[in-house]
Amino acid sequence: MKPYCRVLTSCRNSSIFKFPPSKSNHFIVDNSSKFQSKLTHSRRFHCCSAQILGKKCGINSNRRTFRLSDPNWGQIRVYRSCSGAHGGRRGVLVISNVASDFRKHSTSVESHVNEKGFESIYINGGLNVKPLVIERIERGHVEEESGLEFKDPGVNFDHSEGLNKEKVEREVPEIEKEAWRLLRSAVVDYCGNPVGTVAANDPGDKQPLNYDQVFIRDFVPSALAFLLKGEGEIVKNFLLHTLQLQSWEKTVDCYSPGQGLMPASFKVRTVPLDGGNGAFEEVLDPDFGESAIGRVAPVDSGLWWIILLRAYGKITGDYALQERVDVQTGIRLILNLCLTDGFDMFPSLLVTDGSCMIDRRMGIHGHPLEIQALFYSALRCSREMLTVNDGTKNLVRAINNRLSALSFHIREYYWVDMKKINEIYRYKTEEYSTDAINKFNIYPDQIPTWLVDWIPDQGGYLIGNLQPAHMDFRFFTLGNLWSIISSLGTAKQNEGILNLIEAKWDDLVAHMPLKICYPALENEEWRIITGSDPKNTPWSYHNGGSWPTLLWQFTLACIKMGRPELARKAVALAEERLSVDHWPEYYDTRNGRFIGKQSRLYQTWTIAGFLTSKMLLENPEMASLLAWEEDYELLEICVCALSKTGRKKCSRSAARSQIPIQ
């Protein structure tokens, strides 16, 4: 049986987390912020109806409270449609979900010290937490909490309002005006308030499939565009509503994924109210992969959510959001899922094929670079945002250990340049010892013929995947760009990646930036690895297609490395064609000259990626808020602790040798 998507309760009789019902309809906004000393004044709510799809939608005030609570997950969600005392649309009261019977994972987070976990502190009275309320902004009125409103797309402001900098007006080119109109037309409302953007908004598309849903990964460039414009409400709403969808028990063949999983996407649906005389209500329906092609759960959704949460705080200055108890709980659930002990011997995250932006079978199962770079970024974000106390010190220790091990692993074993390829070419195999040079038993014959002539003398890149007896030498753009942004690679490696992109511009950029991977799988290799996927034919879609949405990440990486001219060159190429071609999702052919054969038009993250790139180039100082510099303390942390067993401690000299100590 498919579980309900929400729990409804009347405004008068709400009781959750063992708090007594309120005697009146007054609620207090509590952000649980250590910086916020004064409570927001009470506001009065009354349940009423709202206009949705031309029909009345609301909650019957006499409707009895009911709950959805699974004994294994112990979660409760309350969504409530409410409005102001004068009948205007006011919003939705959301009481945060918690894991009241959190299963004890055998994880590195809790394996060293037996201390009181965060679930007992949060739920069993350690914190006097009041129900959390999300105040919606009433359209047409100025509210004290927000101060954020959509601006005229014809005028651009160089800095967000959160930075308190002087606004500088400039005339916006027509293509940017069009892009802003299209981006705003893709906004999805939930109970009258913006909560995200649809993946694509092509009015001529008769079969949108799931492109009419809000995807977490797709919304990130949209969110950054709004944040850089000074419009934070939609991003805050998105973060809080997707948090409410976390860890729902969606199943495939009676099997449930791990607790803490974030959905790949969600859709706002209207459903009739029982006995409502034609009245409807809005609900959020998440997809955790049970409806996706291939039925793969999204590993990257939770990682992107954490990264976006940090970006929201950095740009707006609203750090109270990340300090809320429900948000802190959401971060920890995601980390517990990612840091769970298993059978894997590597610090990189083991995932199945199709669990990230490349969401179809493309031979990336195992330890793909894209996931490792996002994982590393999410760990660094979490270390910044987590409130440190007795309940989190084990988690912080686990984060530091994993960051150290992961950065060493990627820098040492994923990096290839001419020097490293020469070493692999001379590898000995079948080495059995802790001192083996060829630790993963890589056979030299795996070096592909195309690589020998392709890699430049100056520069290199991080390979796509590493497993026992297997190195995937394909160049994956997102993973390499995000390694630069997060400083997963060393400064020398980061510079080498940009050198390679510049040297191989005709292969990786050509007529439309940027190739999602290079080279494409062809002939028998394509048939075996993709299963003869008709959408991932050579030089199309995920198999060597060109994706304009990668522009904003390329721009961010170039600005961080002090080479914005490369980004400007790529943006100029895209600017010539995107509007004329109606903002496609991707381009086909080796040089990116054709619009993708199954590409959706008016693809939102194509539009948002272009706008974000333009704003970053105009305000390069904003890039420093979204990127990370080298953390030298991580280089001093060694998690091996092998000396007690009589083994030799691992050597970090190889990694340290490439780091210029300031």
mmCIF file of N, CA, C and O in Angstrom, residues 277-364:
data_model
loop_
_atom_site.group_PDB
_atom_site.id
_atom_site.type_symbol
_atom_site.label_atom_id
_atom_site.label_comp_id
_atom_site.label_asym_id
_atom_site.label_seq_id
_atom_site.Cartn_x
_atom_site.Cartn_y
_atom_site.Cartn_z
ATOM 1 N N ASN A 277 -17.203 18.467 -0.758
ATOM 2 C CA ASN A 277 -18.085 19.099 -1.751
ATOM 3 C C ASN A 277 -17.294 19.750 -2.883
ATOM 4 O O ASN A 277 -17.508 20.903 -3.235
ATOM 5 N N GLY A 278 -16.357 18.981 -3.443
ATOM 6 C CA GLY A 278 -15.573 19.477 -4.559
ATOM 7 C C GLY A 278 -14.333 20.238 -4.173
ATOM 8 O O GLY A 278 -13.618 20.731 -5.051
ATOM 9 N N ALA A 279 -14.050 20.350 -2.881
ATOM 10 C CA ALA A 279 -12.856 21.073 -2.445
ATOM 11 C C ALA A 279 -11.614 20.206 -2.637
ATOM 12 O O ALA A 279 -11.672 18.977 -2.543
ATOM 13 N N PHE A 280 -10.500 20.868 -2.897
ATOM 14 C CA PHE A 280 -9.232 20.185 -3.111
ATOM 15 C C PHE A 280 -8.197 20.708 -2.126
ATOM 16 O O PHE A 280 -8.342 21.795 -1.567
ATOM 17 N N GLU A 281 -7.154 19.923 -1.945
ATOM 18 C CA GLU A 281 -6.018 20.372 -1.146
ATOM 19 C C GLU A 281 -4.733 20.060 -1.905
ATOM 20 O O GLU A 281 -4.696 19.174 -2.753
ATOM 21 N N GLU A 282 -3.678 20.792 -1.596
ATOM 22 C CA GLU A 282 -2.381 20.584 -2.220
ATOM 23 C C GLU A 282 -1.511 19.715 -1.323
ATOM 24 O O GLU A 282 -1.452 19.924 -0.108
ATOM 25 N N VAL A 283 -0.831 18.751 -1.934
ATOM 26 C CA VAL A 283 0.096 17.887 -1.202
ATOM 27 C C VAL A 283 1.388 17.766 -2.001
ATOM 28 O O VAL A 283 1.407 17.955 -3.214
ATOM 29 N N LEU A 284 2.475 17.486 -1.300
ATOM 30 C CA LEU A 284 3.763 17.256 -1.938
ATOM 31 C C LEU A 284 3.974 15.759 -2.081
ATOM 32 O O LEU A 284 3.950 15.019 -1.090
ATOM 33 N N ASP A 285 4.190 15.312 -3.300
ATOM 34 C CA ASP A 285 4.379 13.889 -3.582
ATOM 35 C C ASP A 285 5.828 13.659 -4.008
ATOM 36 O O ASP A 285 6.215 14.028 -5.118
ATOM 37 N N PRO A 286 6.665 13.063 -3.142
ATOM 38 C CA PRO A 286 8.087 12.889 -3.475
ATOM 39 C C PRO A 286 8.347 11.604 -4.254
ATOM 40 O O PRO A 286 7.579 10.646 -4.186
ATOM 41 N N ASP A 287 9.442 11.616 -4.995
ATOM 42 C CA ASP A 287 9.908 10.428 -5.719
ATOM 43 C C ASP A 287 11.316 10.102 -5.231
ATOM 44 O O ASP A 287 12.241 10.879 -5.417
ATOM 45 N N PHE A 288 11.469 8.957 -4.591
ATOM 46 C CA PHE A 288 12.761 8.528 -4.073
ATOM 47 C C PHE A 288 13.473 7.555 -5.012
ATOM 48 O O PHE A 288 14.456 6.941 -4.631
ATOM 49 N N GLY A 289 12.959 7.428 -6.215
ATOM 50 C CA GLY A 289 13.522 6.493 -7.176
ATOM 51 C C GLY A 289 12.588 5.353 -7.499
ATOM 52 O O GLY A 289 12.833 4.588 -8.422
ATOM 53 N N GLU A 290 11.471 5.254 -6.748
ATOM 54 C CA GLU A 290 10.556 4.139 -6.984
ATOM 55 C C GLU A 290 9.787 4.300 -8.287
ATOM 56 O O GLU A 290 9.212 3.338 -8.789
ATOM 57 N N SER A 291 9.781 5.531 -8.849
ATOM 58 C CA SER A 291 9.136 5.756 -10.133
ATOM 59 C C SER A 291 10.138 6.062 -11.239
ATOM 60 O O SER A 291 9.753 6.193 -12.395
ATOM 61 N N ALA A 292 11.398 6.209 -10.884
ATOM 62 C CA ALA A 292 12.416 6.615 -11.858
ATOM 63 C C ALA A 292 12.736 5.484 -12.824
ATOM 64 O O ALA A 292 12.512 4.308 -12.528
ATOM 65 N N ILE A 293 13.281 5.866 -13.975
ATOM 66 C CA ILE A 293 13.748 4.865 -14.933
ATOM 67 C C ILE A 293 14.932 4.131 -14.309
ATOM 68 O O ILE A 293 15.938 4.742 -13.958
ATOM 69 N N GLY A 294 14.827 2.842 -14.157
ATOM 70 C CA GLY A 294 15.879 2.067 -13.515
ATOM 71 C C GLY A 294 15.679 1.865 -12.022
ATOM 72 O O GLY A 294 16.377 1.069 -11.397
ATOM 73 N N ARG A 295 14.735 2.629 -11.412
ATOM 74 C CA ARG A 295 14.431 2.472 -9.979
ATOM 75 C C ARG A 295 15.679 2.636 -9.111
ATOM 76 O O ARG A 295 15.958 1.827 -8.235
ATOM 77 N N VAL A 296 16.433 3.712 -9.355
ATOM 78 C CA VAL A 296 17.663 3.957 -8.604
ATOM 79 C C VAL A 296 17.435 5.104 -7.643
ATOM 80 O O VAL A 296 16.949 6.170 -8.035
ATOM 81 N N ALA A 297 17.787 4.906 -6.376
ATOM 82 C CA ALA A 297 17.678 5.973 -5.387
ATOM 83 C C ALA A 297 18.765 7.016 -5.637
ATOM 84 O O ALA A 297 19.898 6.673 -5.976
ATOM 85 N N PRO A 298 18.452 8.299 -5.468
ATOM 86 C CA PRO A 298 19.434 9.358 -5.740
ATOM 87 C C PRO A 298 20.409 9.540 -4.581
ATOM 88 O O PRO A 298 20.027 9.980 -3.504
ATOM 89 N N VAL A 299 21.667 9.246 -4.807
ATOM 90 C CA VAL A 299 22.683 9.457 -3.779
ATOM 91 C C VAL A 299 23.012 10.939 -3.652
ATOM 92 O O VAL A 299 23.280 11.448 -2.562
ATOM 93 N N ASP A 300 22.977 11.658 -4.758
ATOM 94 C CA ASP A 300 23.458 13.047 -4.748
ATOM 95 C C ASP A 300 22.461 14.052 -4.193
ATOM 96 O O ASP A 300 22.838 15.165 -3.845
ATOM 97 N N SER A 301 21.179 13.683 -4.057
ATOM 98 C CA SER A 301 20.172 14.648 -3.609
ATOM 99 C C SER A 301 20.490 15.204 -2.224
ATOM 100 O O SER A 301 20.451 16.418 -2.000
ATOM 101 N N GLY A 302 20.790 14.321 -1.279
ATOM 102 C CA GLY A 302 21.118 14.775 0.061
ATOM 103 C C GLY A 302 22.384 15.606 0.098
ATOM 104 O O GLY A 302 22.491 16.567 0.880
ATOM 105 N N LEU A 303 23.357 15.258 -0.750
ATOM 106 C CA LEU A 303 24.610 16.012 -0.801
ATOM 107 C C LEU A 303 24.371 17.407 -1.358
ATOM 108 O O LEU A 303 24.891 18.392 -0.820
ATOM 109 N N TRP A 304 23.574 17.510 -2.424
ATOM 110 C CA TRP A 304 23.238 18.822 -2.981
ATOM 111 C C TRP A 304 22.443 19.651 -1.982
ATOM 112 O O TRP A 304 22.618 20.880 -1.897
ATOM 113 N N TRP A 305 21.562 19.022 -1.231
ATOM 114 C CA TRP A 305 20.744 19.741 -0.247
ATOM 115 C C TRP A 305 21.637 20.406 0.802
ATOM 116 O O TRP A 305 21.442 21.578 1.157
ATOM 117 N N ILE A 306 22.628 19.680 1.294
ATOM 118 C CA ILE A 306 23.550 20.234 2.292
ATOM 119 C C ILE A 306 24.367 21.380 1.676
ATOM 120 O O ILE A 306 24.573 22.426 2.309
ATOM 121 N N ILE A 307 24.841 21.194 0.447
ATOM 122 C CA ILE A 307 25.629 22.235 -0.217
ATOM 123 C C ILE A 307 24.797 23.501 -0.411
ATOM 124 O O ILE A 307 25.271 24.625 -0.185
ATOM 125 N N LEU A 308 23.536 23.343 -0.815
ATOM 126 C CA LEU A 308 22.664 24.498 -1.016
ATOM 127 C C LEU A 308 22.339 25.182 0.309
ATOM 128 O O LEU A 308 22.240 26.419 0.369
ATOM 129 N N LEU A 309 22.176 24.409 1.368
ATOM 130 C CA LEU A 309 21.906 24.984 2.687
ATOM 131 C C LEU A 309 23.038 25.921 3.114
ATOM 132 O O LEU A 309 22.804 27.017 3.622
ATOM 133 N N ARG A 310 24.284 25.498 2.894
ATOM 134 C CA ARG A 310 25.423 26.350 3.226
ATOM 135 C C ARG A 310 25.433 27.602 2.351
ATOM 136 O O ARG A 310 25.680 28.713 2.830
ATOM 137 N N ALA A 311 25.167 27.431 1.054
ATOM 138 C CA ALA A 311 25.172 28.574 0.140
ATOM 139 C C ALA A 311 24.116 29.593 0.539
ATOM 140 O O ALA A 311 24.354 30.810 0.468
ATOM 141 N N TYR A 312 22.960 29.117 0.977
ATOM 142 C CA TYR A 312 21.898 30.029 1.426
ATOM 143 C C TYR A 312 22.381 30.890 2.588
ATOM 144 O O TYR A 312 22.191 32.104 2.613
ATOM 145 N N GLY A 313 23.022 30.263 3.567
ATOM 146 C CA GLY A 313 23.519 31.019 4.708
ATOM 147 C C GLY A 313 24.619 31.989 4.327
ATOM 148 O O GLY A 313 24.646 33.139 4.789
ATOM 149 N N LYS A 314 25.533 31.552 3.467
ATOM 150 C CA LYS A 314 26.657 32.392 3.075
ATOM 151 C C LYS A 314 26.199 33.642 2.330
ATOM 152 O O LYS A 314 26.721 34.736 2.540
ATOM 153 N N ILE A 315 25.225 33.489 1.427
ATOM 154 C CA ILE A 315 24.814 34.610 0.585
ATOM 155 C C ILE A 315 23.838 35.533 1.300
ATOM 156 O O ILE A 315 23.937 36.758 1.199
ATOM 157 N N THR A 316 22.882 34.965 2.042
ATOM 158 C CA THR A 316 21.866 35.798 2.696
ATOM 159 C C THR A 316 22.281 36.262 4.077
ATOM 160 O O THR A 316 21.750 37.247 4.587
ATOM 161 N N GLY A 317 23.206 35.541 4.724
ATOM 162 C CA GLY A 317 23.548 35.856 6.107
ATOM 163 C C GLY A 317 22.554 35.296 7.103
ATOM 164 O O GLY A 317 22.680 35.522 8.314
ATOM 165 N N ASP A 318 21.558 34.546 6.628
ATOM 166 C CA ASP A 318 20.548 33.950 7.508
ATOM 167 C C ASP A 318 21.054 32.597 8.014
ATOM 168 O O ASP A 318 20.644 31.547 7.529
ATOM 169 N N TYR A 319 21.933 32.629 9.005
ATOM 170 C CA TYR A 319 22.475 31.396 9.547
ATOM 171 C C TYR A 319 21.516 30.733 10.537
ATOM 172 O O TYR A 319 21.733 29.587 10.940
ATOM 173 N N ALA A 320 20.468 31.451 10.929
ATOM 174 C CA ALA A 320 19.502 30.871 11.858
ATOM 175 C C ALA A 320 18.812 29.651 11.259
ATOM 176 O O ALA A 320 18.428 28.735 11.985
ATOM 177 N N LEU A 321 18.658 29.631 9.926
ATOM 178 C CA LEU A 321 17.993 28.501 9.290
ATOM 179 C C LEU A 321 18.758 27.210 9.544
ATOM 180 O O LEU A 321 18.180 26.197 9.930
ATOM 181 N N GLN A 322 20.085 27.222 9.323
ATOM 182 C CA GLN A 322 20.866 26.005 9.495
ATOM 183 C C GLN A 322 21.019 25.614 10.948
ATOM 184 O O GLN A 322 21.422 24.474 11.237
ATOM 185 N N GLU A 323 20.699 26.508 11.883
ATOM 186 C CA GLU A 323 20.821 26.193 13.301
ATOM 187 C C GLU A 323 19.532 25.646 13.895
ATOM 188 O O GLU A 323 19.516 25.227 15.060
ATOM 189 N N ARG A 324 18.442 25.643 13.124
ATOM 190 C CA ARG A 324 17.188 25.071 13.614
ATOM 191 C C ARG A 324 17.373 23.596 13.943
ATOM 192 O O ARG A 324 18.154 22.890 13.306
ATOM 193 N N VAL A 325 16.625 23.141 14.908
ATOM 194 C CA VAL A 325 16.779 21.760 15.361
ATOM 195 C C VAL A 325 16.398 20.766 14.273
ATOM 196 O O VAL A 325 17.073 19.746 14.082
ATOM 197 N N ASP A 326 15.321 21.053 13.528
ATOM 198 C CA ASP A 326 14.922 20.111 12.483
ATOM 199 C C ASP A 326 15.944 20.070 11.353
ATOM 200 O O ASP A 326 16.209 19.018 10.765
ATOM 201 N N VAL A 327 16.556 21.210 11.043
ATOM 202 C CA VAL A 327 17.563 21.253 9.987
ATOM 203 C C VAL A 327 18.831 20.525 10.442
ATOM 204 O O VAL A 327 19.432 19.758 9.675
ATOM 205 N N GLN A 328 19.240 20.746 11.690
ATOM 206 C CA GLN A 328 20.395 20.028 12.226
ATOM 207 C C GLN A 328 20.148 18.517 12.209
ATOM 208 O O GLN A 328 21.042 17.727 11.881
ATOM 209 N N THR A 329 18.935 18.124 12.535
ATOM 210 C CA THR A 329 18.586 16.702 12.494
ATOM 211 C C THR A 329 18.661 16.154 11.077
ATOM 212 O O THR A 329 19.158 15.052 10.842
ATOM 213 N N GLY A 330 18.181 16.936 10.107
ATOM 214 C CA GLY A 330 18.237 16.505 8.712
ATOM 215 C C GLY A 330 19.661 16.305 8.229
ATOM 216 O O GLY A 330 19.970 15.331 7.534
ATOM 217 N N ILE A 331 20.560 17.221 8.595
ATOM 218 C CA ILE A 331 21.967 17.077 8.221
ATOM 219 C C ILE A 331 22.528 15.782 8.787
ATOM 220 O O ILE A 331 23.217 15.022 8.097
ATOM 221 N N ARG A 332 22.219 15.504 10.045
ATOM 222 C CA ARG A 332 22.792 14.327 10.703
ATOM 223 C C ARG A 332 22.264 13.031 10.115
ATOM 224 O O ARG A 332 22.986 12.040 10.019
ATOM 225 N N LEU A 333 20.988 13.033 9.733
ATOM 226 C CA LEU A 333 20.429 11.830 9.114
ATOM 227 C C LEU A 333 21.116 11.534 7.780
ATOM 228 O O LEU A 333 21.407 10.376 7.461
ATOM 229 N N ILE A 334 21.355 12.573 6.988
ATOM 230 C CA ILE A 334 22.058 12.378 5.715
ATOM 231 C C ILE A 334 23.467 11.853 5.964
ATOM 232 O O ILE A 334 23.931 10.905 5.314
ATOM 233 N N LEU A 335 24.174 12.445 6.926
ATOM 234 C CA LEU A 335 25.547 12.028 7.210
ATOM 235 C C LEU A 335 25.593 10.611 7.760
ATOM 236 O O LEU A 335 26.490 9.830 7.416
ATOM 237 N N ASN A 336 24.655 10.266 8.629
ATOM 238 C CA ASN A 336 24.633 8.897 9.155
ATOM 239 C C ASN A 336 24.451 7.875 8.041
ATOM 240 O O ASN A 336 25.023 6.782 8.074
ATOM 241 N N LEU A 337 23.636 8.244 7.048
ATOM 242 C CA LEU A 337 23.429 7.345 5.912
ATOM 243 C C LEU A 337 24.710 7.197 5.105
ATOM 244 O O LEU A 337 25.064 6.094 4.676
ATOM 245 N N CYS A 338 25.427 8.308 4.894
ATOM 246 C CA CYS A 338 26.646 8.275 4.084
ATOM 247 C C CYS A 338 27.832 7.679 4.829
ATOM 248 O O CYS A 338 28.736 7.106 4.205
ATOM 249 N N LEU A 339 27.876 7.835 6.151
ATOM 250 C CA LEU A 339 29.027 7.395 6.936
ATOM 251 C C LEU A 339 28.824 6.026 7.575
ATOM 252 O O LEU A 339 29.632 5.604 8.396
ATOM 253 N N THR A 340 27.768 5.342 7.207
ATOM 254 C CA THR A 340 27.497 4.021 7.770
ATOM 255 C C THR A 340 28.610 3.037 7.430
ATOM 256 O O THR A 340 29.052 2.956 6.282
ATOM 257 N N ASP A 341 29.061 2.293 8.430
ATOM 258 C CA ASP A 341 30.073 1.265 8.187
ATOM 259 C C ASP A 341 29.505 0.169 7.298
ATOM 260 O O ASP A 341 28.340 -0.210 7.406
ATOM 261 N N GLY A 342 30.343 -0.335 6.411
ATOM 262 C CA GLY A 342 29.919 -1.424 5.531
ATOM 263 C C GLY A 342 31.080 -2.322 5.190
ATOM 264 O O GLY A 342 32.061 -2.403 5.928
ATOM 265 N N PHE A 343 30.992 -2.988 4.073
ATOM 266 C CA PHE A 343 32.030 -3.917 3.642
ATOM 267 C C PHE A 343 33.143 -3.234 2.850
ATOM 268 O O PHE A 343 34.180 -3.826 2.605
ATOM 269 N N ASP A 344 32.906 -1.985 2.445
ATOM 270 C CA ASP A 344 33.866 -1.322 1.569
ATOM 271 C C ASP A 344 35.135 -0.965 2.319
ATOM 272 O O ASP A 344 35.095 -0.530 3.471
ATOM 273 N N MET A 345 36.276 -1.118 1.653
ATOM 274 C CA MET A 345 37.576 -0.815 2.246
ATOM 275 C C MET A 345 38.061 0.590 1.914
ATOM 276 O O MET A 345 39.063 1.038 2.450
ATOM 277 N N PHE A 346 37.365 1.279 1.030
ATOM 278 C CA PHE A 346 37.838 2.578 0.568
ATOM 279 C C PHE A 346 37.074 3.702 1.264
ATOM 280 O O PHE A 346 35.901 3.546 1.624
ATOM 281 N N PRO A 347 37.699 4.883 1.433
ATOM 282 C CA PRO A 347 36.976 6.026 2.009
ATOM 283 C C PRO A 347 36.000 6.672 1.034
ATOM 284 O O PRO A 347 35.164 7.469 1.442
ATOM 285 N N SER A 348 36.119 6.344 -0.258
ATOM 286 C CA SER A 348 35.171 6.864 -1.236
ATOM 287 C C SER A 348 33.824 6.185 -1.053
ATOM 288 O O SER A 348 33.722 5.091 -0.506
ATOM 289 N N LEU A 349 32.769 6.850 -1.518
ATOM 290 C CA LEU A 349 31.410 6.375 -1.302
ATOM 291 C C LEU A 349 31.020 5.385 -2.396
ATOM 292 O O LEU A 349 31.093 5.697 -3.585
ATOM 293 N N LEU A 350 30.617 4.188 -1.995
ATOM 294 C CA LEU A 350 30.226 3.131 -2.930
ATOM 295 C C LEU A 350 28.769 3.306 -3.328
ATOM 296 O O LEU A 350 27.884 3.362 -2.471
ATOM 297 N N VAL A 351 28.507 3.411 -4.636
ATOM 298 C CA VAL A 351 27.144 3.637 -5.112
ATOM 299 C C VAL A 351 26.875 2.777 -6.343
ATOM 300 O O VAL A 351 27.784 2.256 -6.976
ATOM 301 N N THR A 352 25.611 2.690 -6.667
ATOM 302 C CA THR A 352 25.212 1.930 -7.850
ATOM 303 C C THR A 352 25.198 2.838 -9.072
ATOM 304 O O THR A 352 25.321 4.058 -8.963
ATOM 305 N N ASP A 353 25.039 2.257 -10.250
ATOM 306 C CA ASP A 353 24.991 3.030 -11.496
ATOM 307 C C ASP A 353 23.727 3.890 -11.532
ATOM 308 O O ASP A 353 22.679 3.498 -11.022
ATOM 309 N N GLY A 354 23.839 5.058 -12.136
ATOM 310 C CA GLY A 354 22.676 5.911 -12.333
ATOM 311 C C GLY A 354 22.190 6.639 -11.099
ATOM 312 O O GLY A 354 21.028 7.051 -11.054
ATOM 313 N N SER A 355 23.044 6.846 -10.101
ATOM 314 C CA SER A 355 22.596 7.423 -8.833
ATOM 315 C C SER A 355 22.934 8.901 -8.699
ATOM 316 O O SER A 355 22.905 9.436 -7.596
ATOM 317 N N CYS A 356 23.250 9.572 -9.804
ATOM 318 C CA CYS A 356 23.641 10.984 -9.740
ATOM 319 C C CYS A 356 23.126 11.685 -10.998
ATOM 320 O O CYS A 356 22.092 11.283 -11.539
ATOM 321 N N MET A 357 23.805 12.727 -11.457
ATOM 322 C CA MET A 357 23.368 13.430 -12.658
ATOM 323 C C MET A 357 23.287 12.478 -13.847
ATOM 324 O O MET A 357 22.383 12.583 -14.685
ATOM 325 N N ILE A 358 24.234 11.563 -13.958
ATOM 326 C CA ILE A 358 24.146 10.501 -14.968
ATOM 327 C C ILE A 358 23.254 9.416 -14.381
ATOM 328 O O ILE A 358 23.706 8.526 -13.661
ATOM 329 N N ASP A 359 21.953 9.525 -14.655
ATOM 330 C CA ASP A 359 20.977 8.671 -13.969
ATOM 331 C C ASP A 359 20.521 7.486 -14.818
ATOM 332 O O ASP A 359 19.427 6.961 -14.629
ATOM 333 N N ARG A 360 21.364 7.072 -15.758
ATOM 334 C CA ARG A 360 21.113 5.867 -16.536
ATOM 335 C C ARG A 360 22.386 5.031 -16.542
ATOM 336 O O ARG A 360 23.456 5.501 -16.147
ATOM 337 N N ARG A 361 22.271 3.821 -16.987
ATOM 338 C CA ARG A 361 23.405 2.907 -16.995
ATOM 339 C C ARG A 361 24.508 3.420 -17.922
ATOM 340 O O ARG A 361 24.355 3.478 -19.132
ATOM 341 N N MET A 362 25.641 3.793 -17.303
ATOM 342 C CA MET A 362 26.772 4.298 -18.076
ATOM 343 C C MET A 362 28.097 3.766 -17.549
ATOM 344 O O MET A 362 29.160 4.321 -17.815
ATOM 345 N N GLY A 363 28.052 2.690 -16.776
ATOM 346 C CA GLY A 363 29.271 2.089 -16.270
ATOM 347 C C GLY A 363 29.957 2.911 -15.197
ATOM 348 O O GLY A 363 31.179 2.855 -15.057
ATOM 349 N N ILE A 364 29.187 3.679 -14.402
ATOM 350 C CA ILE A 364 29.794 4.498 -13.354
ATOM 351 C C ILE A 364 29.545 3.923 -11.958
ATOM 352 O O ILE A 364 29.800 4.595 -10.961
#
